[in-house]
JSON list of C-alpha atoms in Angstrom, two decimals:
[
{"chain": "A", "resi": 254, "resn": "MET", "atom": "CA", "xyz": [7.28, 5.27, -16.60]},
{"chain": "A", "resi": 255, "resn": "LEU", "atom": "CA", "xyz": [6.54, 5.05, -12.90]},
{"chain": "A", "resi": 256, "resn": "THR", "atom": "CA", "xyz": [8.80, 3.11, -10.66]},
{"chain": "A", "resi": 257, "resn": "PRO", "atom": "CA", "xyz": [7.59, 2.50, -7.09]},
{"chain": "A", "resi": 258, "resn": "VAL", "atom": "CA", "xyz": [10.29, 2.53, -4.37]},
{"chain": "A", "resi": 259, "resn": "ILE", "atom": "CA", "xyz": [9.60, 0.82, -1.08]},
{"chain": "A", "resi": 260, "resn": "LEU", "atom": "CA", "xyz": [11.72, 1.91, 1.88]},
{"chain": "A", "resi": 261, "resn": "SER", "atom": "CA", "xyz": [11.99, -1.05, 4.26]},
{"chain": "A", "resi": 262, "resn": "GLY", "atom": "CA", "xyz": [15.04, -0.19, 6.36]},
{"chain": "A", "resi": 263, "resn": "GLY", "atom": "CA", "xyz": [13.22, 0.35, 9.70]},
{"chain": "A", "resi": 264, "resn": "SER", "atom": "CA", "xyz": [14.22, -1.60, 12.78]},
{"chain": "A", "resi": 265, "resn": "GLY", "atom": "CA", "xyz": [10.70, -1.67, 14.18]},
{"chain": "A", "resi": 266, "resn": "SER", "atom": "CA", "xyz": [11.71, -0.35, 17.61]},
{"chain": "A", "resi": 267, "resn": "ARG", "atom": "CA", "xyz": [8.38, 1.44, 18.14]},
{"chain": "A", "resi": 268, "resn": "LEU", "atom": "CA", "xyz": [6.40, -1.83, 18.37]},
{"chain": "A", "resi": 269, "resn": "TRP", "atom": "CA", "xyz": [8.77, -3.78, 20.56]},
{"chain": "A", "resi": 270, "resn": "PRO", "atom": "CA", "xyz": [8.57, -6.49, 21.75]},
{"chain": "A", "resi": 271, "resn": "LEU", "atom": "CA", "xyz": [6.24, -7.74, 19.07]},
{"chain": "A", "resi": 272, "resn": "SER", "atom": "CA", "xyz": [8.53, -6.06, 16.52]},
{"chain": "A", "resi": 273, "resn": "ARG", "atom": "CA", "xyz": [12.23, -6.84, 16.90]},
{"chain": "A", "resi": 274, "resn": "GLU", "atom": "CA", "xyz": [15.44, -5.86, 15.15]},
{"chain": "A", "resi": 275, "resn": "GLY", "atom": "CA", "xyz": [15.54, -9.15, 13.24]},
{"chain": "A", "resi": 276, "resn": "TYR", "atom": "CA", "xyz": [11.79, -9.11, 12.41]},
{"chain": "A", "resi": 277, "resn": "PRO", "atom": "CA", "xyz": [10.57, -5.49, 12.36]},
{"chain": "A", "resi": 278, "resn": "LYS", "atom": "CA", "xyz": [6.91, -4.45, 12.25]},
{"chain": "A", "resi": 279, "resn": "GLN", "atom": "CA", "xyz": [6.65, -4.09, 8.47]},
{"chain": "A", "resi": 280, "resn": "PHE", "atom": "CA", "xyz": [7.03, -7.87, 8.09]},
{"chain": "A", "resi": 281, "resn": "LEU", "atom": "CA", "xyz": [4.33, -8.70, 10.78]},
{"chain": "A", "resi": 282, "resn": "PRO", "atom": "CA", "xyz": [0.76, -9.75, 9.92]},
{"chain": "A", "resi": 283, "resn": "LEU", "atom": "CA", "xyz": [-1.02, -6.88, 11.65]},
{"chain": "A", "resi": 284, "resn": "MET", "atom": "CA", "xyz": [-3.94, -6.77, 9.27]},
{"chain": "A", "resi": 285, "resn": "ASP", "atom": "CA", "xyz": [-7.22, -8.60, 9.23]},
{"chain": "A", "resi": 286, "resn": "ASP", "atom": "CA", "xyz": [-6.34, -10.52, 6.05]},
{"chain": "A", "resi": 287, "resn": "GLU", "atom": "CA", "xyz": [-3.06, -11.71, 7.53]},
{"chain": "A", "resi": 288, "resn": "ARG", "atom": "CA", "xyz": [-0.89, -9.86, 5.04]},
{"chain": "A", "resi": 289, "resn": "SER", "atom": "CA", "xyz": [2.10, -8.05, 6.51]},
{"chain": "A", "resi": 290, "resn": "LEU", "atom": "CA", "xyz": [2.35, -4.34, 6.13]},
{"chain": "A", "resi": 291, "resn": "PHE", "atom": "CA", "xyz": [5.10, -4.91, 3.63]},
{"chain": "A", "resi": 292, "resn": "GLN", "atom": "CA", "xyz": [2.96, -7.20, 1.53]},
{"chain": "A", "resi": 293, "resn": "ALA", "atom": "CA", "xyz": [0.11, -4.67, 1.57]},
{"chain": "A", "resi": 294, "resn": "THR", "atom": "CA", "xyz": [2.64, -2.07, 0.36]},
{"chain": "A", "resi": 295, "resn": "LEU", "atom": "CA", "xyz": [3.57, -4.39, -2.47]},
{"chain": "A", "resi": 296, "resn": "ASP", "atom": "CA", "xyz": [-0.04, -4.62, -3.50]},
{"chain": "A", "resi": 297, "resn": "ARG", "atom": "CA", "xyz": [-0.43, -0.80, -3.29]},
{"chain": "A", "resi": 298, "resn": "ALA", "atom": "CA", "xyz": [2.67, -0.34, -5.45]},
{"chain": "A", "resi": 299, "resn": "VAL", "atom": "CA", "xyz": [0.85, -1.79, -8.47]},
{"chain": "A", "resi": 300, "resn": "ILE", "atom": "CA", "xyz": [-0.55, 1.51, -9.72]},
{"chain": "A", "resi": 301, "resn": "ASP", "atom": "CA", "xyz": [-1.45, 0.54, -13.32]},
{"chain": "A", "resi": 302, "resn": "GLU", "atom": "CA", "xyz": [-0.23, -1.75, -16.08]},
{"chain": "A", "resi": 303, "resn": "GLY", "atom": "CA", "xyz": [2.40, 0.81, -17.16]},
{"chain": "A", "resi": 304, "resn": "SER", "atom": "CA", "xyz": [4.22, 0.96, -13.83]},
{"chain": "A", "resi": 305, "resn": "LYS", "atom": "CA", "xyz": [7.33, -1.06, -13.19]},
{"chain": "A", "resi": 306, "resn": "PRO", "atom": "CA", "xyz": [7.58, -3.60, -10.38]},
{"chain": "A", "resi": 307, "resn": "PRO", "atom": "CA", "xyz": [8.81, -1.93, -7.14]},
{"chain": "A", "resi": 308, "resn": "LEU", "atom": "CA", "xyz": [12.37, -1.49, -6.08]},
{"chain": "A", "resi": 309, "resn": "VAL", "atom": "CA", "xyz": [12.88, -2.42, -2.43]},
{"chain": "A", "resi": 310, "resn": "ILE", "atom": "CA", "xyz": [15.58, -0.80, -0.29]},
{"chain": "A", "resi": 311, "resn": "CYS", "atom": "CA", "xyz": [16.13, -2.67, 2.92]},
{"chain": "A", "resi": 312, "resn": "ASN", "atom": "CA", "xyz": [18.58, -3.52, 5.68]},
{"chain": "A", "resi": 313, "resn": "GLU", "atom": "CA", "xyz": [21.10, -6.21, 4.64]},
{"chain": "A", "resi": 314, "resn": "ALA", "atom": "CA", "xyz": [19.84, -8.36, 7.47]},
{"chain": "A", "resi": 315, "resn": "HIS", "atom": "CA", "xyz": [16.33, -8.45, 6.01]},
{"chain": "A", "resi": 316, "resn": "ARG", "atom": "CA", "xyz": [17.08, -9.40, 2.39]},
{"chain": "A", "resi": 317, "resn": "PHE", "atom": "CA", "xyz": [15.64, -12.91, 2.74]},
{"chain": "A", "resi": 318, "resn": "LEU", "atom": "CA", "xyz": [12.56, -11.63, 4.51]},
{"chain": "A", "resi": 319, "resn": "VAL", "atom": "CA", "xyz": [11.90, -9.27, 1.67]},
{"chain": "A", "resi": 320, "resn": "ALA", "atom": "CA", "xyz": [12.39, -11.92, -0.96]},
{"chain": "A", "resi": 321, "resn": "GLU", "atom": "CA", "xyz": [10.26, -14.50, 0.76]},
{"chain": "A", "resi": 322, "resn": "GLN", "atom": "CA", "xyz": [7.40, -12.16, 1.61]},
{"chain": "A", "resi": 323, "resn": "ALA", "atom": "CA", "xyz": [7.40, -10.95, -2.01]},
{"chain": "A", "resi": 324, "resn": "ARG", "atom": "CA", "xyz": [7.30, -14.55, -3.17]},
{"chain": "A", "resi": 325, "resn": "LEU", "atom": "CA", "xyz": [4.39, -15.41, -0.92]},
{"chain": "A", "resi": 326, "resn": "ALA", "atom": "CA", "xyz": [2.53, -12.31, -2.16]},
{"chain": "A", "resi": 327, "resn": "GLN", "atom": "CA", "xyz": [3.29, -13.33, -5.81]},
{"chain": "A", "resi": 328, "resn": "ALA", "atom": "CA", "xyz": [4.75, -9.88, -6.27]},
{"chain": "A", "resi": 329, "resn": "SER", "atom": "CA", "xyz": [7.47, -9.11, -8.88]},
{"chain": "A", "resi": 330, "resn": "LEU", "atom": "CA", "xyz": [10.33, -6.82, -7.86]},
{"chain": "A", "resi": 331, "resn": "SER", "atom": "CA", "xyz": [12.61, -4.66, -10.01]},
{"chain": "A", "resi": 332, "resn": "GLY", "atom": "CA", "xyz": [15.33, -5.29, -7.52]},
{"chain": "A", "resi": 333, "resn": "ILE", "atom": "CA", "xyz": [16.42, -5.30, -3.92]},
{"chain": "A", "resi": 334, "resn": "VAL", "atom": "CA", "xyz": [19.09, -2.78, -2.81]},
{"chain": "A", "resi": 335, "resn": "LEU", "atom": "CA", "xyz": [20.76, -3.55, 0.46]},
{"chain": "A", "resi": 336, "resn": "GLU", "atom": "CA", "xyz": [21.84, -0.99, 3.09]},
{"chain": "A", "resi": 337, "resn": "PRO", "atom": "CA", "xyz": [24.87, -2.27, 5.00]},
{"chain": "A", "resi": 338, "resn": "VAL", "atom": "CA", "xyz": [24.24, 0.56, 7.54]},
{"chain": "A", "resi": 339, "resn": "VAL", "atom": "CA", "xyz": [20.96, 2.30, 8.24]},
{"chain": "A", "resi": 340, "resn": "ARG", "atom": "CA", "xyz": [21.14, 5.91, 7.14]},
{"chain": "A", "resi": 341, "resn": "ASN", "atom": "CA", "xyz": [17.48, 7.03, 7.18]},
{"chain": "A", "resi": 342, "resn": "THR", "atom": "CA", "xyz": [15.38, 8.35, 4.30]},
{"chain": "A", "resi": 343, "resn": "ALA", "atom": "CA", "xyz": [17.52, 10.86, 2.31]},
{"chain": "A", "resi": 344, "resn": "PRO", "atom": "CA", "xyz": [20.43, 8.49, 1.49]},
{"chain": "A", "resi": 345, "resn": "ALA", "atom": "CA", "xyz": [17.98, 5.67, 0.63]},
{"chain": "A", "resi": 346, "resn": "VAL", "atom": "CA", "xyz": [16.07, 7.91, -1.77]},
{"chain": "A", "resi": 347, "resn": "VAL", "atom": "CA", "xyz": [19.29, 9.14, -3.44]},
{"chain": "A", "resi": 348, "resn": "LEU", "atom": "CA", "xyz": [20.38, 5.53, -3.82]},
{"chain": "A", "resi": 349, "resn": "ALA", "atom": "CA", "xyz": [17.07, 4.68, -5.49]},
{"chain": "A", "resi": 350, "resn": "ALA", "atom": "CA", "xyz": [17.45, 7.61, -7.90]},
{"chain": "A", "resi": 351, "resn": "LEU", "atom": "CA", "xyz": [20.99, 6.55, -8.83]},
{"chain": "A", "resi": 352, "resn": "TRP", "atom": "CA", "xyz": [19.78, 3.01, -9.41]},
{"chain": "A", "resi": 353, "resn": "ALA", "atom": "CA", "xyz": [16.87, 4.20, -11.55]},
{"chain": "A", "resi": 354, "resn": "LEU", "atom": "CA", "xyz": [19.10, 6.27, -13.79]},
{"chain": "A", "resi": 355, "resn": "GLU", "atom": "CA", "xyz": [21.61, 3.49, -14.47]},
{"chain": "A", "resi": 356, "resn": "GLY", "atom": "CA", "xyz": [19.62, 2.09, -17.36]},
{"chain": "A", "resi": 357, "resn": "GLY", "atom": "CA", "xyz": [19.55, 5.39, -19.21]},
{"chain": "A", "resi": 358, "resn": "ASP", "atom": "CA", "xyz": [15.92, 6.19, -18.31]},
{"chain": "A", "resi": 359, "resn": "ASP", "atom": "CA", "xyz": [14.61, 8.97, -16.07]},
{"chain": "A", "resi": 360, "resn": "PRO", "atom": "CA", "xyz": [11.56, 7.45, -14.44]},
{"chain": "A", "resi": 361, "resn": "VAL", "atom": "CA", "xyz": [9.13, 9.08, -12.02]},
{"chain": "A", "resi": 362, "resn": "LEU", "atom": "CA", "xyz": [9.74, 7.47, -8.61]},
{"chain": "A", "resi": 363, "resn": "LEU", "atom": "CA", "xyz": [6.98, 6.85, -6.10]},
{"chain": "A", "resi": 364, "resn": "VAL", "atom": "CA", "xyz": [8.74, 6.54, -2.79]},
{"chain": "A", "resi": 365, "resn": "MET", "atom": "CA", "xyz": [6.78, 5.07, 0.12]},
{"chain": "A", "resi": 366, "resn": "PRO", "atom": "CA", "xyz": [7.45, 3.48, 3.44]},
{"chain": "A", "resi": 367, "resn": "SER", "atom": "CA", "xyz": [6.77, -0.25, 3.90]},
{"chain": "A", "resi": 368, "resn": "ASP", "atom": "CA", "xyz": [4.89, 0.07, 7.21]},
{"chain": "A", "resi": 369, "resn": "HIS", "atom": "CA", "xyz": [1.88, 2.19, 6.40]},
{"chain": "A", "resi": 370, "resn": "LEU", "atom": "CA", "xyz": [-1.74, 1.11, 6.66]},
{"chain": "A", "resi": 371, "resn": "ILE", "atom": "CA", "xyz": [-3.88, 2.75, 3.90]},
{"chain": "A", "resi": 372, "resn": "PRO", "atom": "CA", "xyz": [-7.34, 1.19, 3.92]},
{"chain": "A", "resi": 373, "resn": "ASP", "atom": "CA", "xyz": [-8.69, 2.96, 0.81]},
{"chain": "A", "resi": 374, "resn": "ALA", "atom": "CA", "xyz": [-6.43, 1.72, -2.00]},
{"chain": "A", "resi": 375, "resn": "ASP", "atom": "CA", "xyz": [-8.59, 3.31, -4.69]},
{"chain": "A", "resi": 376, "resn": "ALA", "atom": "CA", "xyz": [-8.29, 6.74, -3.13]},
{"chain": "A", "resi": 377, "resn": "PHE", "atom": "CA", "xyz": [-4.51, 6.26, -2.93]},
{"chain": "A", "resi": 378, "resn": "ASP", "atom": "CA", "xyz": [-4.39, 5.37, -6.61]},
{"chain": "A", "resi": 379, "resn": "ARG", "atom": "CA", "xyz": [-6.34, 8.47, -7.55]},
{"chain": "A", "resi": 380, "resn": "VAL", "atom": "CA", "xyz": [-4.00, 10.77, -5.56]},
{"chain": "A", "resi": 381, "resn": "VAL", "atom": "CA", "xyz": [-0.93, 9.08, -7.15]},
{"chain": "A", "resi": 382, "resn": "GLN", "atom": "CA", "xyz": [-2.34, 9.62, -10.60]},
{"chain": "A", "resi": 383, "resn": "ARG", "atom": "CA", "xyz": [-2.82, 13.35, -9.90]},
{"chain": "A", "resi": 384, "resn": "ALA", "atom": "CA", "xyz": [0.65, 13.60, -8.39]},
{"chain": "A", "resi": 385, "resn": "TYR", "atom": "CA", "xyz": [2.21, 11.84, -11.34]},
{"chain": "A", "resi": 386, "resn": "ARG", "atom": "CA", "xyz": [1.44, 14.75, -13.76]},
{"chain": "A", "resi": 387, "resn": "ALA", "atom": "CA", "xyz": [3.19, 17.24, -11.47]},
{"chain": "A", "resi": 388, "resn": "ALA", "atom": "CA", "xyz": [6.17, 14.96, -10.88]},
{"chain": "A", "resi": 389, "resn": "ALA", "atom": "CA", "xyz": [6.52, 14.23, -14.60]},
{"chain": "A", "resi": 390, "resn": "ASP", "atom": "CA", "xyz": [6.67, 18.04, -15.22]},
{"chain": "A", "resi": 391, "resn": "GLY", "atom": "CA", "xyz": [9.67, 18.31, -12.82]},
{"chain": "A", "resi": 392, "resn": "GLN", "atom": "CA", "xyz": [8.03, 19.04, -9.53]},
{"chain": "A", "resi": 393, "resn": "LEU", "atom": "CA", "xyz": [9.00, 17.44, -6.20]},
{"chain": "A", "resi": 394, "resn": "VAL", "atom": "CA", "xyz": [5.75, 16.09, -4.74]},
{"chain": "A", "resi": 395, "resn": "THR", "atom": "CA", "xyz": [5.16, 15.22, -1.15]},
{"chain": "A", "resi": 396, "resn": "PHE", "atom": "CA", "xyz": [1.98, 13.61, 0.21]},
{"chain": "A", "resi": 397, "resn": "GLY", "atom": "CA", "xyz": [0.23, 15.04, 3.26]},
{"chain": "A", "resi": 398, "resn": "ILE", "atom": "CA", "xyz": [-2.35, 13.64, 5.63]},
{"chain": "A", "resi": 399, "resn": "LYS", "atom": "CA", "xyz": [-5.12, 15.88, 7.03]},
{"chain": "A", "resi": 400, "resn": "PRO", "atom": "CA", "xyz": [-4.35, 15.98, 10.77]},
{"chain": "A", "resi": 401, "resn": "ALA", "atom": "CA", "xyz": [-6.89, 14.60, 13.21]},
{"chain": "A", "resi": 402, "resn": "ARG", "atom": "CA", "xyz": [-5.34, 15.97, 16.37]},
{"chain": "A", "resi": 403, "resn": "ALA", "atom": "CA", "xyz": [-2.48, 18.19, 17.60]},
{"chain": "A", "resi": 404, "resn": "GLU", "atom": "CA", "xyz": [0.09, 15.45, 17.31]},
{"chain": "A", "resi": 405, "resn": "THR", "atom": "CA", "xyz": [3.66, 16.39, 18.28]},
{"chain": "A", "resi": 406, "resn": "GLY", "atom": "CA", "xyz": [5.29, 13.26, 16.96]},
{"chain": "A", "resi": 407, "resn": "TYR", "atom": "CA", "xyz": [4.90, 14.05, 13.28]},
{"chain": "A", "resi": 408, "resn": "GLY", "atom": "CA", "xyz": [6.30, 16.58, 10.86]},
{"chain": "A", "resi": 409, "resn": "TYR", "atom": "CA", "xyz": [3.87, 19.23, 9.49]},
{"chain": "A", "resi": 410, "resn": "ILE", "atom": "CA", "xyz": [3.71, 20.44, 5.87]},
{"chain": "A", "resi": 411, "resn": "HIS", "atom": "CA", "xyz": [2.41, 23.99, 5.41]},
{"chain": "A", "resi": 412, "resn": "ALA", "atom": "CA", "xyz": [0.49, 24.05, 2.15]},
{"chain": "A", "resi": 413, "resn": "PRO", "atom": "CA", "xyz": [-2.10, 26.83, 2.03]},
{"chain": "A", "resi": 414, "resn": "GLY", "atom": "CA", "xyz": [-4.61, 26.96, -0.75]},
{"chain": "A", "resi": 415, "resn": "LEU", "atom": "CA", "xyz": [-8.11, 26.15, -1.82]},
{"chain": "A", "resi": 416, "resn": "ALA", "atom": "CA", "xyz": [-9.63, 22.81, -0.87]},
{"chain": "A", "resi": 417, "resn": "ASP", "atom": "CA", "xyz": [-9.51, 21.31, -4.34]},
{"chain": "A", "resi": 418, "resn": "LYS", "atom": "CA", "xyz": [-7.91, 18.29, -5.88]},
{"chain": "A", "resi": 419, "resn": "THR", "atom": "CA", "xyz": [-4.90, 19.98, -7.46]},
{"chain": "A", "resi": 420, "resn": "PRO", "atom": "CA", "xyz": [-1.44, 19.91, -5.83]},
{"chain": "A", "resi": 421, "resn": "ARG", "atom": "CA", "xyz": [-0.75, 22.79, -3.46]},
{"chain": "A", "resi": 422, "resn": "LYS", "atom": "CA", "xyz": [2.59, 24.60, -3.18]},
{"chain": "A", "resi": 423, "resn": "VAL", "atom": "CA", "xyz": [4.49, 23.76, 0.01]},
{"chain": "A", "resi": 424, "resn": "VAL", "atom": "CA", "xyz": [5.76, 26.87, 1.74]},
{"chain": "A", "resi": 425, "resn": "ALA", "atom": "CA", "xyz": [7.27, 25.38, 4.93]},
{"chain": "A", "resi": 426, "resn": "PHE", "atom": "CA", "xyz": [7.91, 22.23, 6.88]},
{"chain": "A", "resi": 427, "resn": "THR", "atom": "CA", "xyz": [8.17, 21.90, 10.62]},
{"chain": "A", "resi": 428, "resn": "GLU", "atom": "CA", "xyz": [9.50, 18.71, 12.26]},
{"chain": "A", "resi": 429, "resn": "LYS", "atom": "CA", "xyz": [7.65, 17.63, 15.43]},
{"chain": "A", "resi": 430, "resn": "PRO", "atom": "CA", "xyz": [6.42, 20.93, 16.88]},
{"chain": "A", "resi": 431, "resn": "GLU", "atom": "CA", "xyz": [5.64, 21.39, 20.50]},
{"chain": "A", "resi": 432, "resn": "SER", "atom": "CA", "xyz": [2.01, 20.98, 21.60]},
{"chain": "A", "resi": 433, "resn": "ALA", "atom": "CA", "xyz": [0.81, 24.64, 21.39]},
{"chain": "A", "resi": 434, "resn": "THR", "atom": "CA", "xyz": [2.24, 25.06, 17.94]},
{"chain": "A", "resi": 435, "resn": "ALA", "atom": "CA", "xyz": [0.71, 21.72, 16.75]},
{"chain": "A", "resi": 436, "resn": "GLN", "atom": "CA", "xyz": [-2.65, 22.96, 18.00]},
{"chain": "A", "resi": 437, "resn": "GLN", "atom": "CA", "xyz": [-2.23, 26.20, 16.02]},
{"chain": "A", "resi": 438, "resn": "TYR", "atom": "CA", "xyz": [-1.47, 24.15, 12.90]},
{"chain": "A", "resi": 439, "resn": "LEU", "atom": "CA", "xyz": [-4.54, 22.05, 13.50]},
{"chain": "A", "resi": 440, "resn": "ASP", "atom": "CA", "xyz": [-6.79, 25.11, 13.96]},
{"chain": "A", "resi": 441, "resn": "ALA", "atom": "CA", "xyz": [-5.35, 26.83, 10.85]},
{"chain": "A", "resi": 442, "resn": "GLY", "atom": "CA", "xyz": [-6.57, 24.09, 8.53]},
{"chain": "A", "resi": 443, "resn": "GLU", "atom": "CA", "xyz": [-3.73, 24.48, 6.06]},
{"chain": "A", "resi": 444, "resn": "TYR", "atom": "CA", "xyz": [-1.09, 22.12, 7.63]},
{"chain": "A", "resi": 445, "resn": "PHE", "atom": "CA", "xyz": [-0.76, 18.43, 6.91]},
{"chain": "A", "resi": 446, "resn": "TRP", "atom": "CA", "xyz": [1.06, 15.60, 8.54]},
{"chain": "A", "resi": 447, "resn": "ASN", "atom": "CA", "xyz": [4.06, 14.41, 6.60]},
{"chain": "A", "resi": 448, "resn": "ALA", "atom": "CA", "xyz": [3.17, 11.02, 5.14]},
{"chain": "A", "resi": 449, "resn": "GLY", "atom": "CA", "xyz": [6.70, 10.17, 4.16]},
{"chain": "A", "resi": 450, "resn": "ILE", "atom": "CA", "xyz": [5.48, 9.42, 0.65]},
{"chain": "A", "resi": 451, "resn": "PHE", "atom": "CA", "xyz": [7.11, 11.32, -2.27]},
{"chain": "A", "resi": 452, "resn": "MET", "atom": "CA", "xyz": [7.08, 11.46, -6.01]},
{"chain": "A", "resi": 453, "resn": "PHE", "atom": "CA", "xyz": [9.65, 13.00, -8.43]},
{"chain": "A", "resi": 454, "resn": "ARG", "atom": "CA", "xyz": [11.74, 12.27, -11.46]},
{"chain": "A", "resi": 455, "resn": "ALA", "atom": "CA", "xyz": [15.00, 10.57, -10.50]},
{"chain": "A", "resi": 456, "resn": "SER", "atom": "CA", "xyz": [17.13, 13.26, -12.18]},
{"chain": "A", "resi": 457, "resn": "VAL", "atom": "CA", "xyz": [15.20, 16.10, -10.44]},
{"chain": "A", "resi": 458, "resn": "LEU", "atom": "CA", "xyz": [15.76, 14.53, -6.99]},
{"chain": "A", "resi": 459, "resn": "LEU", "atom": "CA", "xyz": [19.51, 14.08, -7.70]},
{"chain": "A", "resi": 460, "resn": "SER", "atom": "CA", "xyz": [19.81, 17.65, -8.93]},
{"chain": "A", "resi": 461, "resn": "GLU", "atom": "CA", "xyz": [18.24, 19.00, -5.76]},
{"chain": "A", "resi": 462, "resn": "ALA", "atom": "CA", "xyz": [20.26, 16.65, -3.56]},
{"chain": "A", "resi": 463, "resn": "ARG", "atom": "CA", "xyz": [23.49, 17.84, -5.14]},
{"chain": "A", "resi": 464, "resn": "ARG", "atom": "CA", "xyz": [22.40, 21.44, -4.45]},
{"chain": "A", "resi": 465, "resn": "PHE", "atom": "CA", "xyz": [21.17, 21.10, -0.89]},
{"chain": "A", "resi": 466, "resn": "ALA", "atom": "CA", "xyz": [22.78, 17.94, 0.49]},
{"chain": "A", "resi": 467, "resn": "PRO", "atom": "CA", "xyz": [25.89, 17.21, -1.64]},
{"chain": "A", "resi": 468, "resn": "GLU", "atom": "CA", "xyz": [27.35, 15.05, 1.13]},
{"chain": "A", "resi": 469, "resn": "VAL", "atom": "CA", "xyz": [24.53, 12.53, 0.61]},
{"chain": "A", "resi": 470, "resn": "VAL", "atom": "CA", "xyz": [25.11, 12.00, -3.11]},
{"chain": "A", "resi": 471, "resn": "VAL", "atom": "CA", "xyz": [27.74, 9.31, -3.74]},
{"chain": "A", "resi": 472, "resn": "ALA", "atom": "CA", "xyz": [27.93, 9.56, -7.49]}
]
């Protein structure tokens, strides 16, 4: 069973003043069809008939925005988990894993931000289907984007290997390198921008969190 998890805790400070603390960019209609980025993510979260409705993790102040935009998009939700205080990605993902395990199941979680624009939904579905097999077998899967320039504002995933359609092993991650290093990564052809999209079994994520970041795990 696949359970999408949508992270919607961002404050939208990078698109100010259009995006504001009370109405961050993921809830704005920035697309040609007037859907918000959040609503487009809801659509993208419907992978196949076997997947569960998405779980949304959001700031407590945005709970009604999430519910209303989901209603307008006619999208079902598995639930809305509220963050009283913003704590970035790792605690939100751990919280999602704890929630997913409460019912006694151990689903594969597809974790994705709510503010991405992915024009080719079919290509995204195909990549998710390939990633699912690895995640179901106990792997931690991260999604990378082929870099188009020596961008210093993104994290870089080092995943050498043949240019095929099978998952590559990640050997290193570098957060926001300086310009010369970013250019080296671009020239090497085996580095990818961190998309902030992940897939794993809930139990596997919790096991690794307890091992490497026990202070994040609350239960």
